[in-house]
Amino acid sequence: MHTSFQIFRDVVNKISPIGDKDWQLCEPGLGLTTLAKSAFFVEEGKIYREIGFVVKGLLRSYYLVEGEEINTAFFIEGQWPKAYHSFLTQTASRQWIQALEDSELVTISYKHLQYLFANSPAWERFGRIATENLYIASQLRSEMLLLEKPAERYINLTKTHPHLLERVPLYHLASYIGIKQPSLSRIRKRLAKINTTV
């Protein structure tokens, strides 16, 4: 088995176990995609026909609003970059997903995934749990933007996703937590002063 497919299988099994028989249904439908830094996995206006799994690299999703890029998520190794509405409805995407580093993804088509759901209770269960996890993540992000002050958003980001601070440019992180880069720079300086006096 290709190493990337094994990594994909290991992560799937952590979400919901998939036995050998069910895996054999899946493997013929898997593909590999490599993206150079700045290349797009999903583009606005195009139908998103494949879901991806990051084996190596880093991607971001964003919307283009009146010429401004608004980041909504980052995806590192072991995560799933997705334009879920476009994928499920097979209609044109309104978002973009772009590689921030050279990246490698395992892909599976909408058609093959529907085949797995129809023919394997194990894969159907995986799909349900994955969707539940996606809903939870989406709600947590909405609550973050609605209920937390900018400084709280940044502090929580450093606690829950410290790896992003080392790999994602500051202006992308500012967009993700809903503020401008100068505001984030001021927050970081203020927090740094507090930490040095403690």
PDB file of C-alpha atoms in Angstrom, residues 9-167:
ATOM      1  CA  ARG A   9      -6.267   4.866   6.645  1.00  0.00           C
ATOM      2  CA  ASP A  10      -4.692   5.307  10.094  1.00  0.00           C
ATOM      3  CA  VAL A  11      -6.432   8.662  10.598  1.00  0.00           C
ATOM      4  CA  VAL A  12      -9.771   7.301   9.327  1.00  0.00           C
ATOM      5  CA  ASN A  13      -9.510   4.421  11.798  1.00  0.00           C
ATOM      6  CA  LYS A  14      -9.054   6.878  14.671  1.00  0.00           C
ATOM      7  CA  ILE A  15     -12.336   8.538  13.716  1.00  0.00           C
ATOM      8  CA  SER A  16     -14.236   5.283  13.086  1.00  0.00           C
ATOM      9  CA  PRO A  17     -12.661   1.829  12.487  1.00  0.00           C
ATOM     10  CA  ILE A  18     -12.645   0.527   8.914  1.00  0.00           C
ATOM     11  CA  GLY A  19     -11.924  -3.190   8.444  1.00  0.00           C
ATOM     12  CA  ASP A  20      -9.971  -4.773   5.603  1.00  0.00           C
ATOM     13  CA  LYS A  21     -13.066  -5.677   3.572  1.00  0.00           C
ATOM     14  CA  ASP A  22     -14.412  -2.125   3.714  1.00  0.00           C
ATOM     15  CA  TRP A  23     -10.970  -0.695   3.021  1.00  0.00           C
ATOM     16  CA  GLN A  24     -10.786  -2.763  -0.162  1.00  0.00           C
ATOM     17  CA  LEU A  25     -13.939  -0.986  -1.337  1.00  0.00           C
ATOM     18  CA  CYS A  26     -12.257   2.360  -0.738  1.00  0.00           C
ATOM     19  CA  GLU A  27      -8.688   2.016  -1.976  1.00  0.00           C
ATOM     20  CA  PRO A  28      -9.407   1.821  -5.741  1.00  0.00           C
ATOM     21  CA  GLY A  29     -11.081   5.240  -5.521  1.00  0.00           C
ATOM     22  CA  LEU A  30      -8.177   7.037  -3.830  1.00  0.00           C
ATOM     23  CA  GLY A  31      -5.946   9.484  -5.670  1.00  0.00           C
ATOM     24  CA  LEU A  32      -2.884  11.594  -4.914  1.00  0.00           C
ATOM     25  CA  THR A  33      -2.601  15.315  -5.581  1.00  0.00           C
ATOM     26  CA  THR A  34       0.477  17.491  -5.109  1.00  0.00           C
ATOM     27  CA  LEU A  35       0.178  21.255  -4.811  1.00  0.00           C
ATOM     28  CA  ALA A  36       3.003  23.741  -5.041  1.00  0.00           C
ATOM     29  CA  LYS A  37       2.945  26.625  -2.568  1.00  0.00           C
ATOM     30  CA  SER A  38       0.251  29.170  -3.569  1.00  0.00           C
ATOM     31  CA  ALA A  39      -1.551  26.668  -5.851  1.00  0.00           C
ATOM     32  CA  PHE A  40      -5.292  26.152  -5.414  1.00  0.00           C
ATOM     33  CA  PHE A  41      -7.097  22.991  -4.387  1.00  0.00           C
ATOM     34  CA  VAL A  42     -10.520  24.653  -4.659  1.00  0.00           C
ATOM     35  CA  GLU A  43     -11.421  27.769  -6.645  1.00  0.00           C
ATOM     36  CA  GLU A  44     -14.496  29.969  -6.409  1.00  0.00           C
ATOM     37  CA  GLY A  45     -16.987  29.257  -9.168  1.00  0.00           C
ATOM     38  CA  LYS A  46     -15.883  25.664  -9.713  1.00  0.00           C
ATOM     39  CA  ILE A  47     -17.621  22.525  -8.477  1.00  0.00           C
ATOM     40  CA  TYR A  48     -15.661  20.754  -5.774  1.00  0.00           C
ATOM     41  CA  ARG A  49     -15.695  17.133  -6.936  1.00  0.00           C
ATOM     42  CA  GLU A  50     -13.073  15.679  -4.571  1.00  0.00           C
ATOM     43  CA  ILE A  51     -12.557  15.801  -0.855  1.00  0.00           C
ATOM     44  CA  GLY A  52      -8.951  15.970   0.305  1.00  0.00           C
ATOM     45  CA  PHE A  53      -6.816  14.722   3.174  1.00  0.00           C
ATOM     46  CA  VAL A  54      -3.504  16.423   3.956  1.00  0.00           C
ATOM     47  CA  VAL A  55      -0.566  14.009   4.086  1.00  0.00           C
ATOM     48  CA  LYS A  56       2.020  16.781   4.004  1.00  0.00           C
ATOM     49  CA  GLY A  57       1.758  20.546   3.970  1.00  0.00           C
ATOM     50  CA  LEU A  58      -0.551  23.371   4.969  1.00  0.00           C
ATOM     51  CA  LEU A  59      -3.593  24.920   3.275  1.00  0.00           C
ATOM     52  CA  ARG A  60      -6.031  27.699   4.053  1.00  0.00           C
ATOM     53  CA  SER A  61      -9.641  28.298   3.086  1.00  0.00           C
ATOM     54  CA  TYR A  62     -10.955  31.788   2.500  1.00  0.00           C
ATOM     55  CA  TYR A  63     -13.732  33.852   0.935  1.00  0.00           C
ATOM     56  CA  LEU A  64     -13.144  36.871  -1.264  1.00  0.00           C
ATOM     57  CA  VAL A  65     -15.395  39.646   0.071  1.00  0.00           C
ATOM     58  CA  GLU A  66     -15.281  43.000  -1.757  1.00  0.00           C
ATOM     59  CA  GLY A  67     -11.696  42.303  -2.732  1.00  0.00           C
ATOM     60  CA  GLU A  68     -10.610  41.268   0.770  1.00  0.00           C
ATOM     61  CA  GLU A  69      -9.553  37.711   1.617  1.00  0.00           C
ATOM     62  CA  ILE A  70     -11.290  36.433   4.765  1.00  0.00           C
ATOM     63  CA  ASN A  71      -9.665  33.280   6.140  1.00  0.00           C
ATOM     64  CA  THR A  72     -11.985  30.674   7.637  1.00  0.00           C
ATOM     65  CA  ALA A  73      -9.734  27.676   8.342  1.00  0.00           C
ATOM     66  CA  PHE A  74      -6.248  26.206   8.122  1.00  0.00           C
ATOM     67  CA  PHE A  75      -5.539  22.566   7.365  1.00  0.00           C
ATOM     68  CA  ILE A  76      -2.360  20.733   8.348  1.00  0.00           C
ATOM     69  CA  GLU A  77      -1.275  17.100   8.194  1.00  0.00           C
ATOM     70  CA  GLY A  78      -4.085  14.724   9.143  1.00  0.00           C
ATOM     71  CA  GLN A  79      -6.862  17.215   8.358  1.00  0.00           C
ATOM     72  CA  TRP A  80      -9.410  17.566   5.563  1.00  0.00           C
ATOM     73  CA  PRO A  81      -9.469  20.717   3.403  1.00  0.00           C
ATOM     74  CA  LYS A  82     -13.018  20.998   2.173  1.00  0.00           C
ATOM     75  CA  ALA A  83     -15.565  23.254   0.551  1.00  0.00           C
ATOM     76  CA  TYR A  84     -18.312  21.191   2.106  1.00  0.00           C
ATOM     77  CA  HIS A  85     -21.360  22.906   0.654  1.00  0.00           C
ATOM     78  CA  SER A  86     -20.017  22.647  -2.875  1.00  0.00           C
ATOM     79  CA  PHE A  87     -18.961  19.029  -2.324  1.00  0.00           C
ATOM     80  CA  LEU A  88     -22.293  17.858  -0.898  1.00  0.00           C
ATOM     81  CA  THR A  89     -24.507  19.744  -3.339  1.00  0.00           C
ATOM     82  CA  GLN A  90     -22.166  19.469  -6.339  1.00  0.00           C
ATOM     83  CA  THR A  91     -22.664  23.151  -7.062  1.00  0.00           C
ATOM     84  CA  ALA A  92     -20.118  25.922  -7.638  1.00  0.00           C
ATOM     85  CA  SER A  93     -17.932  26.775  -4.661  1.00  0.00           C
ATOM     86  CA  ARG A  94     -17.986  30.250  -3.155  1.00  0.00           C
ATOM     87  CA  GLN A  95     -14.709  29.739  -1.336  1.00  0.00           C
ATOM     88  CA  TRP A  96     -11.070  29.174  -2.172  1.00  0.00           C
ATOM     89  CA  ILE A  97      -8.638  26.648  -0.710  1.00  0.00           C
ATOM     90  CA  GLN A  98      -4.966  27.436  -1.290  1.00  0.00           C
ATOM     91  CA  ALA A  99      -1.699  25.746  -0.353  1.00  0.00           C
ATOM     92  CA  LEU A 100       0.473  27.839   1.971  1.00  0.00           C
ATOM     93  CA  GLU A 101       3.262  25.256   1.673  1.00  0.00           C
ATOM     94  CA  ASP A 102       4.135  22.595  -0.873  1.00  0.00           C
ATOM     95  CA  SER A 103       1.505  19.981  -0.072  1.00  0.00           C
ATOM     96  CA  GLU A 104       0.455  16.416  -0.797  1.00  0.00           C
ATOM     97  CA  LEU A 105      -3.158  15.254  -0.491  1.00  0.00           C
ATOM     98  CA  VAL A 106      -5.017  11.984  -0.718  1.00  0.00           C
ATOM     99  CA  THR A 107      -8.268  12.591  -2.615  1.00  0.00           C
ATOM    100  CA  ILE A 108     -11.546  10.740  -2.990  1.00  0.00           C
ATOM    101  CA  SER A 109     -14.323  11.725  -5.368  1.00  0.00           C
ATOM    102  CA  TYR A 110     -17.886  12.588  -4.429  1.00  0.00           C
ATOM    103  CA  LYS A 111     -19.118   9.688  -6.561  1.00  0.00           C
ATOM    104  CA  HIS A 112     -16.869   7.132  -4.884  1.00  0.00           C
ATOM    105  CA  LEU A 113     -17.656   8.401  -1.402  1.00  0.00           C
ATOM    106  CA  GLN A 114     -21.382   8.041  -2.096  1.00  0.00           C
ATOM    107  CA  TYR A 115     -20.666   4.502  -3.318  1.00  0.00           C
ATOM    108  CA  LEU A 116     -18.926   3.717  -0.013  1.00  0.00           C
ATOM    109  CA  PHE A 117     -21.786   5.141   2.040  1.00  0.00           C
ATOM    110  CA  ALA A 118     -24.298   3.067   0.070  1.00  0.00           C
ATOM    111  CA  ASN A 119     -22.349  -0.189   0.309  1.00  0.00           C
ATOM    112  CA  SER A 120     -20.609  -0.090   3.669  1.00  0.00           C
ATOM    113  CA  PRO A 121     -22.187   0.595   7.085  1.00  0.00           C
ATOM    114  CA  ALA A 122     -18.675   1.205   8.424  1.00  0.00           C
ATOM    115  CA  TRP A 123     -18.026   3.971   5.900  1.00  0.00           C
ATOM    116  CA  GLU A 124     -21.502   5.398   6.454  1.00  0.00           C
ATOM    117  CA  ARG A 125     -20.755   5.595  10.184  1.00  0.00           C
ATOM    118  CA  PHE A 126     -17.432   7.289   9.440  1.00  0.00           C
ATOM    119  CA  GLY A 127     -19.262   9.846   7.286  1.00  0.00           C
ATOM    120  CA  ARG A 128     -21.743  10.601  10.054  1.00  0.00           C
ATOM    121  CA  ILE A 129     -19.064  11.086  12.699  1.00  0.00           C
ATOM    122  CA  ALA A 130     -16.934  13.229  10.373  1.00  0.00           C
ATOM    123  CA  THR A 131     -19.955  15.427   9.637  1.00  0.00           C
ATOM    124  CA  GLU A 132     -20.709  15.785  13.352  1.00  0.00           C
ATOM    125  CA  ASN A 133     -17.106  16.833  13.983  1.00  0.00           C
ATOM    126  CA  LEU A 134     -17.341  19.376  11.176  1.00  0.00           C
ATOM    127  CA  TYR A 135     -20.531  20.844  12.665  1.00  0.00           C
ATOM    128  CA  ILE A 136     -18.903  21.160  16.087  1.00  0.00           C
ATOM    129  CA  ALA A 137     -15.858  22.916  14.619  1.00  0.00           C
ATOM    130  CA  SER A 138     -18.087  25.279  12.638  1.00  0.00           C
ATOM    131  CA  GLN A 139     -20.131  26.187  15.715  1.00  0.00           C
ATOM    132  CA  LEU A 140     -17.021  26.769  17.823  1.00  0.00           C
ATOM    133  CA  ARG A 141     -15.675  29.154  15.192  1.00  0.00           C
ATOM    134  CA  SER A 142     -18.989  31.048  15.066  1.00  0.00           C
ATOM    135  CA  GLU A 143     -19.008  31.341  18.854  1.00  0.00           C
ATOM    136  CA  MET A 144     -15.406  32.527  18.830  1.00  0.00           C
ATOM    137  CA  LEU A 145     -16.191  35.379  16.445  1.00  0.00           C
ATOM    138  CA  LEU A 146     -19.428  36.329  18.197  1.00  0.00           C
ATOM    139  CA  LEU A 147     -18.577  35.939  21.875  1.00  0.00           C
ATOM    140  CA  GLU A 148     -14.843  36.476  22.329  1.00  0.00           C
ATOM    141  CA  LYS A 149     -12.915  39.723  22.306  1.00  0.00           C
ATOM    142  CA  PRO A 150     -10.000  39.930  19.829  1.00  0.00           C
ATOM    143  CA  ALA A 151      -7.351  39.358  22.497  1.00  0.00           C
ATOM    144  CA  GLU A 152      -9.238  36.292  23.757  1.00  0.00           C
ATOM    145  CA  ARG A 153      -9.421  34.917  20.226  1.00  0.00           C
ATOM    146  CA  TYR A 154      -5.680  35.224  19.810  1.00  0.00           C
ATOM    147  CA  ILE A 155      -4.875  33.744  23.234  1.00  0.00           C
ATOM    148  CA  ASN A 156      -7.155  30.781  22.588  1.00  0.00           C
ATOM    149  CA  LEU A 157      -5.573  30.299  19.159  1.00  0.00           C
ATOM    150  CA  THR A 158      -2.129  30.094  20.766  1.00  0.00           C
ATOM    151  CA  LYS A 159      -3.433  27.459  23.176  1.00  0.00           C
ATOM    152  CA  THR A 160      -5.472  25.306  20.789  1.00  0.00           C
ATOM    153  CA  HIS A 161      -3.382  25.640  17.607  1.00  0.00           C
ATOM    154  CA  PRO A 162       0.147  26.711  18.617  1.00  0.00           C
ATOM    155  CA  HIS A 163       1.579  25.062  15.490  1.00  0.00           C
ATOM    156  CA  LEU A 164      -0.161  27.653  13.317  1.00  0.00           C
ATOM    157  CA  LEU A 165       1.851  30.496  14.833  1.00  0.00           C
ATOM    158  CA  GLU A 166       5.033  28.933  13.461  1.00  0.00           C
ATOM    159  CA  ARG A 167       3.696  28.169   9.978  1.00  0.00           C
TER     160      ARG A 167
END
